[in-house]
Amino acid sequence: MTRIAFIGAGSTIFMKNIVGDVLHFPALEGATFALMDINEQRLEESALVARKLIAASGRSAQVETTTDQRRALAGADFVVTAFQIGGYEPSTVIDFDIPKQYGLRQTIGDTLGVGGIMRGLRTVPHLWRVAADMAELCPDATLLQYVNPMAINTWAIAESYPGVKQVGLCHSVQNTVEELAHDLDLPKGEIRYRVAGVNHVAFFLDLTHKGKSLYPALREGYRVGSLPKPPLLMPRCANKVRYEVMEHLGYFCTESSEHLAEYVPWFIKSGREDLIDAFSVPLDEYPKRCIEQMADWADQAKAYRTADQIDFRKSHEFAAEIMNAMVTNQPYTIYGNLSNRGQAPQLPSGAAVEVPCMVDANGIQPTVIDDIPPQLVALMRTQINVQELVVRALVDEDIEHVYHAAMMDPHTAAELDLRQIRSLVTDLLAAHGDMLPEFARLKKAA
């Protein structure tokens, strides 16, 4: 029977989606869900939800809980990671509040920029511990990695644990297709597409409906002001940033406008509140979302606890589809993040790249995409520069590369000079203290 270890199972809503998805597949009948988290209360809540899902599904499955990562991983066939080192407090608060003191504003701060750099420093060492335990306890398992910063994490795992089978997974492609279908009044299942790039900065190279390109309709709608429509998934962000980037670079980005705004130097600029207003850039979006989710969770947990059963629908996450394809040898196509071994020849070797991948009993096999337009390659390289320097800092234990990564970040470099960046990074490192790997720890200023 399939054993699925879930590291960070206290992320109850996400865990619910993955467990519910698995229960849709007859081939995964009898699975054991080994739920692991360091927060015992959240772990207990997640186990309760998982058991009620199993009861509602009518399928046989087992749930184990543990705070011991190695116990959860022992004998696993699949490992799902979904955790945040440092949490909202103190880490997310630090990542936003200290940069603001320098006039550097962010929206999400979990992928690139100084927030993404710090999150990578906090996160990769624990992912390495997961990989090390997998190599010992479940060497044939596949790691389904959902933790941000996705590209930095995927690259760093491949660098230090090349023998561990892994894929970085995200829902940005699926979400974007849903938003485009909403904007164009089309059934999302009828849209055909081909995407490539780096996670969160990948682009729709082909985008068609019944053989006809959708780009003319998107461009015309944006130029006359009928697009974008009020957003389907992110109500605080009007999604104008992606349309503006499409207008100038020619292609639509897979990641939301609130994310994309902080990956590039064009939208969040000191003294340019007109840009913030014109493109509806939601500054501090992620902290606001965290506060709202924490406020809502008590009511959600109570509702789950008192419900006789929990109904569920299949989500659009790839994890369960991957498990089913590998177990049954029935091919399925996903968008996965893997170390570049030639599948994106225009991008640097070793970088984590996102391309279509075919999954079957042979594992996750990427498709070669070699026709990314040069202007998109150039933009992707600006992201890879930062990612590579963070990976080099971690692998080589070289704190100077943390500073270098921030200096190369497009948004940070557009706002701050070199001395400001060095001072900002020093303050961030000091504030995070022992949440960082030892080589990156600084003493707090007196």
CSV table of C-alpha atoms in Angstrom, one decimal:
chain,number,residue,atom,x,y,z
A,1,MET,CA,0.0,0.0,0.0
A,2,THR,CA,1.1,3.5,-0.7
A,3,ARG,CA,2.7,5.5,2.2
A,4,ILE,CA,2.5,9.2,1.9
A,5,ALA,CA,4.5,11.3,4.4
A,6,PHE,CA,3.3,14.9,4.9
A,7,ILE,CA,6.0,17.1,6.4
A,8,GLY,CA,4.3,20.2,7.7
A,9,ALA,CA,0.8,18.6,8.0
A,10,GLY,CA,-0.3,21.4,10.3
A,11,SER,CA,-1.0,23.4,7.1
A,12,THR,CA,-4.5,21.9,7.5
A,13,ILE,CA,-6.2,23.4,4.4
A,14,PHE,CA,-3.4,22.4,2.1
A,15,MET,CA,-3.2,18.9,3.7
A,16,LYS,CA,-7.0,18.6,3.2
A,17,ASN,CA,-6.6,19.3,-0.5
A,18,ILE,CA,-3.9,16.7,-1.0
A,19,VAL,CA,-5.6,14.0,1.1
A,20,GLY,CA,-8.9,14.7,-0.6
A,21,ASP,CA,-7.3,14.4,-4.0
A,22,VAL,CA,-5.6,11.1,-3.2
A,23,LEU,CA,-9.0,9.7,-2.1
A,24,HIS,CA,-10.3,10.2,-5.6
A,25,PHE,CA,-8.0,7.6,-7.1
A,26,PRO,CA,-8.9,3.8,-6.8
A,27,ALA,CA,-5.2,2.9,-7.3
A,28,LEU,CA,-4.3,4.7,-4.1
A,29,GLU,CA,-6.9,2.8,-2.0
A,30,GLY,CA,-5.5,1.8,1.3
A,31,ALA,CA,-2.9,4.5,1.5
A,32,THR,CA,-1.3,5.5,4.8
A,33,PHE,CA,-1.1,9.2,5.4
A,34,ALA,CA,1.9,9.8,7.8
A,35,LEU,CA,1.2,13.3,9.1
A,36,MET,CA,4.1,15.1,10.7
A,37,ASP,CA,4.3,18.6,12.3
A,38,ILE,CA,6.0,20.2,15.3
A,39,ASN,CA,2.8,21.9,16.4
A,40,GLU,CA,0.9,19.2,18.2
A,41,GLN,CA,-2.4,21.1,18.2
A,42,ARG,CA,-2.4,21.8,14.5
A,43,LEU,CA,-1.3,18.2,13.9
A,44,GLU,CA,-4.3,16.9,15.8
A,45,GLU,CA,-6.6,19.2,13.9
A,46,SER,CA,-5.2,18.0,10.6
A,47,ALA,CA,-5.6,14.3,11.6
A,48,LEU,CA,-9.2,14.9,12.6
A,49,VAL,CA,-9.9,16.5,9.2
A,50,ALA,CA,-8.1,13.7,7.3
A,51,ARG,CA,-10.0,11.0,9.1
A,52,LYS,CA,-13.3,12.7,8.4
A,53,LEU,CA,-12.4,13.0,4.7
A,54,ILE,CA,-11.6,9.3,4.6
A,55,ALA,CA,-15.0,8.5,6.2
A,56,ALA,CA,-16.8,10.7,3.7
A,57,SER,CA,-15.0,9.1,0.8
A,58,GLY,CA,-16.0,5.6,1.7
A,59,ARG,CA,-12.4,4.4,0.8
A,60,SER,CA,-10.0,2.6,3.1
A,61,ALA,CA,-7.0,4.6,4.3
A,62,GLN,CA,-5.1,5.1,7.5
A,63,VAL,CA,-3.8,8.1,9.3
A,64,GLU,CA,-0.7,8.2,11.5
A,65,THR,CA,0.5,11.3,13.4
A,66,THR,CA,3.9,12.1,14.7
A,67,THR,CA,6.2,15.0,15.6
A,68,ASP,CA,9.2,12.9,14.6
A,69,GLN,CA,10.1,13.6,10.9
A,70,ARG,CA,12.2,10.4,10.6
A,71,ARG,CA,9.3,8.2,11.8
A,72,ALA,CA,7.0,9.8,9.2
A,73,LEU,CA,9.5,9.3,6.4
A,74,ALA,CA,10.4,5.7,7.2
A,75,GLY,CA,9.3,3.5,4.2
A,76,ALA,CA,7.5,6.4,2.4
A,77,ASP,CA,6.7,6.2,-1.3
A,78,PHE,CA,5.9,9.9,-1.6
A,79,VAL,CA,6.9,12.8,0.6
A,80,VAL,CA,4.9,16.1,0.5
A,81,THR,CA,6.5,19.2,2.1
A,82,ALA,CA,4.4,22.2,3.1
A,83,PHE,CA,6.0,24.2,5.9
A,84,GLN,CA,7.2,27.7,6.7
A,85,ILE,CA,10.3,28.1,8.9
A,86,GLY,CA,9.9,31.1,11.2
A,87,GLY,CA,6.2,31.5,10.5
A,88,TYR,CA,4.3,34.8,10.2
A,89,GLU,CA,5.9,35.9,13.5
A,90,PRO,CA,8.6,36.6,13.8
A,91,SER,CA,10.0,35.9,10.3
A,92,THR,CA,7.4,37.4,7.9
A,93,VAL,CA,7.1,40.5,10.1
A,94,ILE,CA,10.9,40.9,10.0
A,95,ASP,CA,11.0,40.4,6.2
A,96,PHE,CA,8.6,43.2,5.7
A,97,ASP,CA,9.2,45.7,8.5
A,98,ILE,CA,13.0,46.1,8.3
A,99,PRO,CA,13.0,46.7,4.5
A,100,LYS,CA,10.3,49.4,5.0
A,101,GLN,CA,12.7,51.3,7.2
A,102,TYR,CA,14.9,51.6,4.0
A,103,GLY,CA,11.9,52.6,1.8
A,104,LEU,CA,11.8,49.2,0.2
A,105,ARG,CA,8.3,47.9,-0.1
A,106,GLN,CA,7.1,44.4,-1.0
A,107,THR,CA,3.8,42.6,-1.7
A,108,ILE,CA,4.4,38.9,-1.0
A,109,GLY,CA,8.2,38.5,-0.2
A,110,ASP,CA,8.4,34.7,-0.5
A,111,THR,CA,10.1,34.1,-3.8
A,112,LEU,CA,12.7,36.8,-4.8
A,113,GLY,CA,13.7,40.1,-3.3
A,114,VAL,CA,15.1,40.4,0.2
A,115,GLY,CA,12.1,38.6,1.6
A,116,GLY,CA,12.6,35.6,-0.7
A,117,ILE,CA,16.3,35.6,0.0
A,118,MET,CA,15.8,35.4,3.8
A,119,ARG,CA,13.1,32.8,3.4
A,120,GLY,CA,15.5,30.7,1.3
A,121,LEU,CA,18.2,30.9,4.0
A,122,ARG,CA,15.7,29.8,6.6
A,123,THR,CA,14.1,27.0,4.5
A,124,VAL,CA,16.8,25.2,2.6
A,125,PRO,CA,18.6,23.8,5.6
A,126,HIS,CA,15.5,22.0,6.8
A,127,LEU,CA,14.7,20.7,3.3
A,128,TRP,CA,18.3,19.3,3.3
A,129,ARG,CA,17.4,17.5,6.5
A,130,VAL,CA,14.3,16.1,4.8
A,131,ALA,CA,16.4,15.0,1.8
A,132,ALA,CA,19.1,13.4,4.1
A,133,ASP,CA,16.5,11.5,6.0
A,134,MET,CA,14.9,10.4,2.7
A,135,ALA,CA,18.2,9.1,1.4
A,136,GLU,CA,18.5,6.9,4.4
A,137,LEU,CA,14.9,5.9,5.2
A,138,CYS,CA,13.0,5.9,1.9
A,139,PRO,CA,15.6,6.2,-0.9
A,140,ASP,CA,13.1,5.3,-3.7
A,141,ALA,CA,10.5,7.9,-2.6
A,142,THR,CA,9.7,11.0,-4.6
A,143,LEU,CA,9.7,14.4,-2.9
A,144,LEU,CA,6.7,16.6,-3.9
A,145,GLN,CA,8.0,19.9,-2.8
A,146,TYR,CA,5.5,22.8,-2.3
A,147,VAL,CA,7.6,25.1,-0.1
A,148,ASN,CA,8.7,28.6,-1.3
A,149,PRO,CA,11.0,30.0,-2.5
A,150,MET,CA,10.4,27.2,-4.9
A,151,ALA,CA,13.2,27.7,-7.4
A,152,ILE,CA,15.9,28.3,-4.7
A,153,ASN,CA,14.7,25.3,-2.8
A,154,THR,CA,14.6,23.0,-5.8
A,155,TRP,CA,18.1,24.1,-7.0
A,156,ALA,CA,19.6,23.7,-3.6
A,157,ILE,CA,18.2,20.2,-3.0
A,158,ALA,CA,19.5,19.1,-6.4
A,159,GLU,CA,22.9,20.6,-5.7
A,160,SER,CA,23.4,18.8,-2.4
A,161,TYR,CA,21.3,15.7,-2.7
A,162,PRO,CA,21.3,14.8,-6.4
A,163,GLY,CA,20.2,11.3,-5.7
A,164,VAL,CA,16.9,12.3,-4.1
A,165,LYS,CA,14.0,12.2,-6.6
A,166,GLN,CA,12.2,15.5,-6.3
A,167,VAL,CA,10.0,18.0,-8.1
A,168,GLY,CA,9.0,21.5,-7.1
A,169,LEU,CA,5.2,22.0,-7.5
A,170,CYS,CA,3.1,25.1,-7.7
A,171,HIS,CA,-0.4,26.0,-8.8
A,172,SER,CA,0.4,29.2,-10.6
A,173,VAL,CA,-0.1,27.7,-14.1
A,174,GLN,CA,-3.5,26.3,-13.1
A,175,ASN,CA,-4.6,29.5,-11.4
A,176,THR,CA,-3.6,31.6,-14.4
A,177,VAL,CA,-5.6,29.4,-16.8
A,178,GLU,CA,-8.6,29.8,-14.5
A,179,GLU,CA,-8.2,33.6,-14.5
A,180,LEU,CA,-7.7,33.8,-18.3
A,181,ALA,CA,-10.8,31.7,-18.8
A,182,HIS,CA,-12.7,34.1,-16.5
A,183,ASP,CA,-11.5,37.1,-18.4
A,184,LEU,CA,-12.3,35.7,-21.8
A,185,ASP,CA,-15.5,33.9,-20.8
A,186,LEU,CA,-14.2,30.5,-21.9
A,187,PRO,CA,-14.4,27.1,-20.3
A,188,LYS,CA,-11.0,26.6,-18.8
A,189,GLY,CA,-10.9,23.0,-20.0
A,190,GLU,CA,-10.9,24.1,-23.6
A,191,ILE,CA,-7.9,26.4,-23.3
A,192,ARG,CA,-4.7,24.8,-24.7
A,193,TYR,CA,-1.3,26.2,-23.6
A,194,ARG,CA,2.5,25.6,-23.4
A,195,VAL,CA,4.5,27.2,-20.6
A,196,ALA,CA,8.2,27.5,-19.8
A,197,GLY,CA,10.5,29.5,-17.6
A,198,VAL,CA,11.4,29.7,-13.9
A,199,ASN,CA,8.8,29.3,-11.2
A,200,HIS,CA,6.6,32.4,-10.8
A,201,VAL,CA,8.3,34.0,-13.9
A,202,ALA,CA,7.3,31.5,-16.6
A,203,PHE,CA,5.2,32.5,-19.6
A,204,PHE,CA,2.5,31.2,-21.8
A,205,LEU,CA,4.4,30.6,-25.1
A,206,ASP,CA,1.3,29.2,-26.7
A,207,LEU,CA,-2.2,30.0,-25.6
A,208,THR,CA,-5.1,28.9,-27.8
A,209,HIS,CA,-8.8,28.0,-27.9
A,210,LYS,CA,-9.9,25.7,-30.7
A,211,GLY,CA,-6.7,26.3,-32.6
A,212,LYS,CA,-6.9,30.1,-32.4
A,213,SER,CA,-4.5,32.2,-30.4
A,214,LEU,CA,-6.0,34.0,-27.5
A,215,TYR,CA,-3.3,36.8,-27.4
A,216,PRO,CA,-5.1,39.1,-29.8
A,217,ALA,CA,-8.2,39.1,-27.6
A,218,LEU,CA,-6.1,39.7,-24.5
A,219,ARG,CA,-4.2,42.6,-26.0
A,220,GLU,CA,-7.3,44.2,-27.5
A,221,GLY,CA,-9.2,43.9,-24.2
A,222,TYR,CA,-6.4,45.5,-22.3
A,223,ARG,CA,-6.0,48.4,-24.7
A,224,VAL,CA,-9.7,49.3,-24.7
A,225,GLY,CA,-10.0,48.8,-20.9
A,226,SER,CA,-12.4,45.8,-20.8
A,227,LEU,CA,-9.6,43.6,-19.4
A,228,PRO,CA,-8.7,42.6,-16.9
A,229,LYS,CA,-12.0,41.9,-15.3
A,230,PRO,CA,-12.3,42.0,-11.5
A,231,PRO,CA,-10.1,39.1,-10.4
A,232,LEU,CA,-11.5,35.7,-9.6
A,233,LEU,CA,-8.9,34.5,-7.2
A,234,MET,CA,-7.2,37.5,-5.7
A,235,PRO,CA,-9.8,40.2,-5.0
A,236,ARG,CA,-7.3,42.8,-3.6
A,237,CYS,CA,-5.3,42.9,-6.8
A,238,ALA,CA,-6.7,44.0,-10.1
A,239,ASN,CA,-4.3,41.9,-12.2
A,240,LYS,CA,-3.1,44.9,-14.2
A,241,VAL,CA,0.6,44.2,-13.8
A,242,ARG,CA,0.5,41.0,-15.9
A,243,TYR,CA,-1.4,42.7,-18.6
A,244,GLU,CA,1.1,45.6,-18.7
A,245,VAL,CA,4.0,43.2,-18.9
A,246,MET,CA,2.3,41.3,-21.7
A,247,GLU,CA,1.7,44.6,-23.6
A,248,HIS,CA,5.5,45.3,-23.6
A,249,LEU,CA,7.1,41.8,-23.6
A,250,GLY,CA,4.4,40.1,-25.7
A,251,TYR,CA,3.5,37.1,-23.4
A,252,PHE,CA,1.4,36.5,-20.3
A,253,CYS,CA,3.2,35.5,-17.0
A,254,THR,CA,2.1,32.6,-15.0
A,255,GLU,CA,2.3,34.3,-11.6
A,256,SER,CA,-0.2,36.8,-10.1
A,257,SER,CA,0.2,40.5,-10.5
A,258,GLU,CA,0.9,41.0,-6.8
A,259,HIS,CA,3.8,38.6,-7.1
A,260,LEU,CA,5.1,39.8,-10.4
A,261,ALA,CA,5.2,43.5,-9.3
A,262,GLU,CA,8.0,42.8,-6.9
A,263,TYR,CA,10.1,40.6,-9.2
A,264,VAL,CA,10.8,43.5,-11.6
A,265,PRO,CA,11.9,47.1,-11.3
A,266,TRP,CA,9.0,48.8,-13.0
A,267,PHE,CA,6.0,49.0,-10.7
A,268,ILE,CA,7.0,49.6,-7.0
A,269,LYS,CA,9.1,52.8,-7.0
A,270,SER,CA,9.8,55.4,-4.4
A,271,GLY,CA,8.0,58.7,-5.2
A,272,ARG,CA,5.8,56.9,-7.8
A,273,GLU,CA,2.5,56.4,-6.0
A,274,ASP,CA,0.9,56.9,-9.4
A,275,LEU,CA,2.2,53.5,-10.4
A,276,ILE,CA,0.9,51.8,-7.3
A,277,ASP,CA,-2.5,53.3,-7.9
A,278,ALA,CA,-2.6,52.8,-11.7
A,279,PHE,CA,-1.6,49.2,-11.5
A,280,SER,CA,-3.4,48.4,-8.2
A,281,VAL,CA,-0.3,47.0,-6.6
A,282,PRO,CA,-1.3,45.6,-3.2
A,283,LEU,CA,1.6,46.4,-1.0
A,284,ASP,CA,1.9,44.3,2.2
A,285,GLU,CA,-0.5,41.8,0.7
A,286,TYR,CA,1.0,38.7,2.3
A,287,PRO,CA,1.1,40.0,5.9
A,288,LYS,CA,-2.5,41.1,5.5
A,289,ARG,CA,-3.4,37.6,4.2
A,290,CYS,CA,-1.6,35.9,7.1
A,291,ILE,CA,-3.5,38.0,9.7
A,292,GLU,CA,-6.8,37.3,8.1
A,293,GLN,CA,-6.1,33.5,7.8
A,294,MET,CA,-5.0,33.3,11.5
A,295,ALA,CA,-8.2,35.2,12.5
A,296,ASP,CA,-10.4,32.8,10.5
A,297,TRP,CA,-8.7,29.6,11.5
A,298,ALA,CA,-10.3,29.3,15.0
A,299,ASP,CA,-13.7,29.3,13.4
A,300,GLN,CA,-12.7,26.9,10.6
A,301,ALA,CA,-11.1,24.5,13.1
A,302,LYS,CA,-14.3,24.6,15.2
A,303,ALA,CA,-16.4,23.9,12.1
A,304,TYR,CA,-14.2,20.9,11.1
A,305,ARG,CA,-14.3,19.5,14.7
A,306,THR,CA,-18.1,19.6,15.0
A,307,ALA,CA,-19.0,18.5,11.4
A,308,ASP,CA,-20.3,15.0,11.1
A,309,GLN,CA,-18.4,14.7,7.9
A,310,ILE,CA,-16.3,16.9,5.6
A,311,ASP,CA,-17.3,17.1,2.0
A,312,PHE,CA,-14.5,17.7,-0.6
A,313,ARG,CA,-13.9,18.2,-4.3
A,314,LYS,CA,-10.8,17.5,-6.2
A,315,SER,CA,-8.4,20.4,-6.3
A,316,HIS,CA,-6.1,21.3,-9.2
A,317,GLU,CA,-2.9,20.5,-7.3
A,318,PHE,CA,-0.6,18.0,-9.1
A,319,ALA,CA,0.5,15.9,-6.1
A,320,ALA,CA,-2.1,13.1,-6.2
A,321,GLU,CA,-2.1,13.1,-10.1
A,322,ILE,CA,1.7,12.3,-9.9
A,323,MET,CA,1.2,9.6,-7.3
A,324,ASN,CA,-1.6,7.9,-9.4
A,325,ALA,CA,0.5,8.2,-12.6
A,326,MET,CA,3.5,6.6,-11.0
A,327,VAL,CA,1.5,3.8,-9.4
A,328,THR,CA,-0.6,3.0,-12.4
A,329,ASN,CA,1.8,3.8,-15.2
A,330,GLN,CA,-0.9,5.9,-16.8
A,331,PRO,CA,0.8,9.0,-18.2
A,332,TYR,CA,-0.2,12.4,-17.0
A,333,THR,CA,1.3,15.9,-17.8
A,334,ILE,CA,2.2,18.3,-15.1
A,335,TYR,CA,4.2,21.5,-14.8
A,336,GLY,CA,7.1,20.7,-12.6
A,337,ASN,CA,10.3,22.5,-11.4
A,338,LEU,CA,13.4,20.5,-11.9
A,339,SER,CA,17.1,21.1,-12.1
A,340,ASN,CA,17.9,22.2,-15.7
A,341,ARG,CA,19.6,19.3,-17.5
A,342,GLY,CA,18.9,20.5,-21.0
A,343,GLN,CA,15.1,20.8,-20.9
A,344,ALA,CA,15.5,24.6,-21.1
A,345,PRO,CA,18.7,25.0,-23.0
A,346,GLN,CA,18.4,28.8,-23.2
A,347,LEU,CA,18.7,29.0,-19.4
A,348,PRO,CA,21.7,28.1,-17.2
A,349,SER,CA,22.5,24.5,-16.5
A,350,GLY,CA,21.5,23.5,-13.0
A,351,ALA,CA,18.9,26.3,-12.5
A,352,ALA,CA,15.5,25.2,-11.4
A,353,VAL,CA,13.3,25.5,-14.4
A,354,GLU,CA,9.5,25.0,-14.9
A,355,VAL,CA,8.4,23.1,-18.1
A,356,PRO,CA,5.8,20.5,-19.0
A,357,CYS,CA,6.7,17.1,-17.6
A,358,MET,CA,5.3,13.7,-18.4
A,359,VAL,CA,4.7,11.4,-15.4
A,360,ASP,CA,4.4,7.6,-15.4
A,361,ALA,CA,6.0,4.7,-13.7
A,362,ASN,CA,9.4,5.9,-14.9
A,363,GLY,CA,9.0,9.1,-12.8
A,364,ILE,CA,8.9,12.7,-13.8
A,365,GLN,CA,10.3,13.4,-17.2
A,366,PRO,CA,10.7,17.0,-18.5
A,367,THR,CA,9.9,18.2,-22.0
A,368,VAL,CA,12.5,20.1,-23.9
A,369,ILE,CA,11.4,23.7,-24.6
A,370,ASP,CA,14.0,25.6,-26.7
A,371,ASP,CA,12.1,28.4,-28.2
A,372,ILE,CA,11.6,30.9,-25.3
A,373,PRO,CA,11.7,34.4,-26.8
A,374,PRO,CA,15.0,36.3,-26.0
A,375,GLN,CA,13.3,39.1,-24.0
A,376,LEU,CA,11.7,36.5,-21.7
A,377,VAL,CA,15.0,34.7,-21.4
A,378,ALA,CA,16.6,38.0,-20.3
A,379,LEU,CA,13.9,38.6,-17.7
A,380,MET,CA,14.3,35.0,-16.4
A,381,ARG,CA,18.0,35.4,-16.0
A,382,THR,CA,17.5,38.4,-13.7
A,383,GLN,CA,15.6,36.0,-11.4
A,384,ILE,CA,18.1,33.2,-11.8
A,385,ASN,CA,21.0,35.5,-10.9
A,386,VAL,CA,19.5,36.0,-7.4
A,387,GLN,CA,18.5,32.4,-7.0
A,388,GLU,CA,22.0,31.1,-7.9
A,389,LEU,CA,23.7,33.5,-5.4
A,390,VAL,CA,21.4,32.3,-2.6
A,391,VAL,CA,22.2,28.7,-3.5
A,392,ARG,CA,25.9,29.4,-3.6
A,393,ALA,CA,25.7,31.2,-0.2
A,394,LEU,CA,24.0,28.1,1.3
A,395,VAL,CA,26.2,25.4,-0.4
A,396,ASP,CA,29.5,27.2,0.1
A,397,GLU,CA,28.5,28.8,3.4
A,398,ASP,CA,29.6,32.1,2.1
A,399,ILE,CA,27.7,35.0,3.8
A,400,GLU,CA,29.0,37.5,1.2
A,401,HIS,CA,26.8,35.8,-1.5
A,402,VAL,CA,23.7,36.7,0.6
A,403,TYR,CA,24.7,40.4,0.1
A,404,HIS,CA,25.5,39.8,-3.6
A,405,ALA,CA,22.1,38.2,-4.1
A,406,ALA,CA,20.3,41.2,-2.7
A,407,MET,CA,22.5,43.5,-4.8
A,408,MET,CA,21.4,41.7,-8.0
A,409,ASP,CA,17.7,41.6,-7.1
A,410,PRO,CA,15.9,43.8,-9.7
A,411,HIS,CA,13.5,45.5,-7.4
A,412,THR,CA,16.0,46.0,-4.5
A,413,ALA,CA,18.6,47.4,-6.9
A,414,ALA,CA,16.1,49.8,-8.5
A,415,GLU,CA,15.4,51.3,-5.1
A,416,LEU,CA,18.6,51.2,-3.0
A,417,ASP,CA,22.3,51.8,-3.5
A,418,LEU,CA,25.0,49.3,-2.6
A,419,ARG,CA,25.7,50.6,0.9
A,420,GLN,CA,22.0,50.7,1.7
A,421,ILE,CA,21.6,47.1,0.5
A,422,ARG,CA,24.5,45.9,2.6
A,423,SER,CA,23.1,47.7,5.7
A,424,LEU,CA,19.6,46.3,5.1
A,425,VAL,CA,20.9,42.7,4.7
A,426,THR,CA,23.0,43.0,7.8
A,427,ASP,CA,19.9,44.2,9.7
A,428,LEU,CA,17.8,41.3,8.4
A,429,LEU,CA,20.5,38.7,9.2
A,430,ALA,CA,20.9,40.0,12.7
A,431,ALA,CA,17.1,40.1,13.3
A,432,HIS,CA,16.6,36.5,12.2
A,433,GLY,CA,19.3,35.2,14.5
A,434,ASP,CA,19.3,31.5,15.1
A,435,MET,CA,16.5,30.9,12.6
A,436,LEU,CA,19.3,31.1,10.0
A,437,PRO,CA,22.1,28.6,9.3
A,438,GLU,CA,25.1,29.2,11.5
A,439,PHE,CA,27.3,30.7,8.8
A,440,ALA,CA,24.7,33.5,8.3
A,441,ARG,CA,24.1,34.4,11.9
A,442,LEU,CA,25.0,37.9,13.1
A,443,LYS,CA,24.8,39.4,16.5
A,444,LYS,CA,22.1,42.0,16.9
A,445,ALA,CA,23.3,45.6,17.2
A,446,ALA,CA,23.4,46.9,20.8
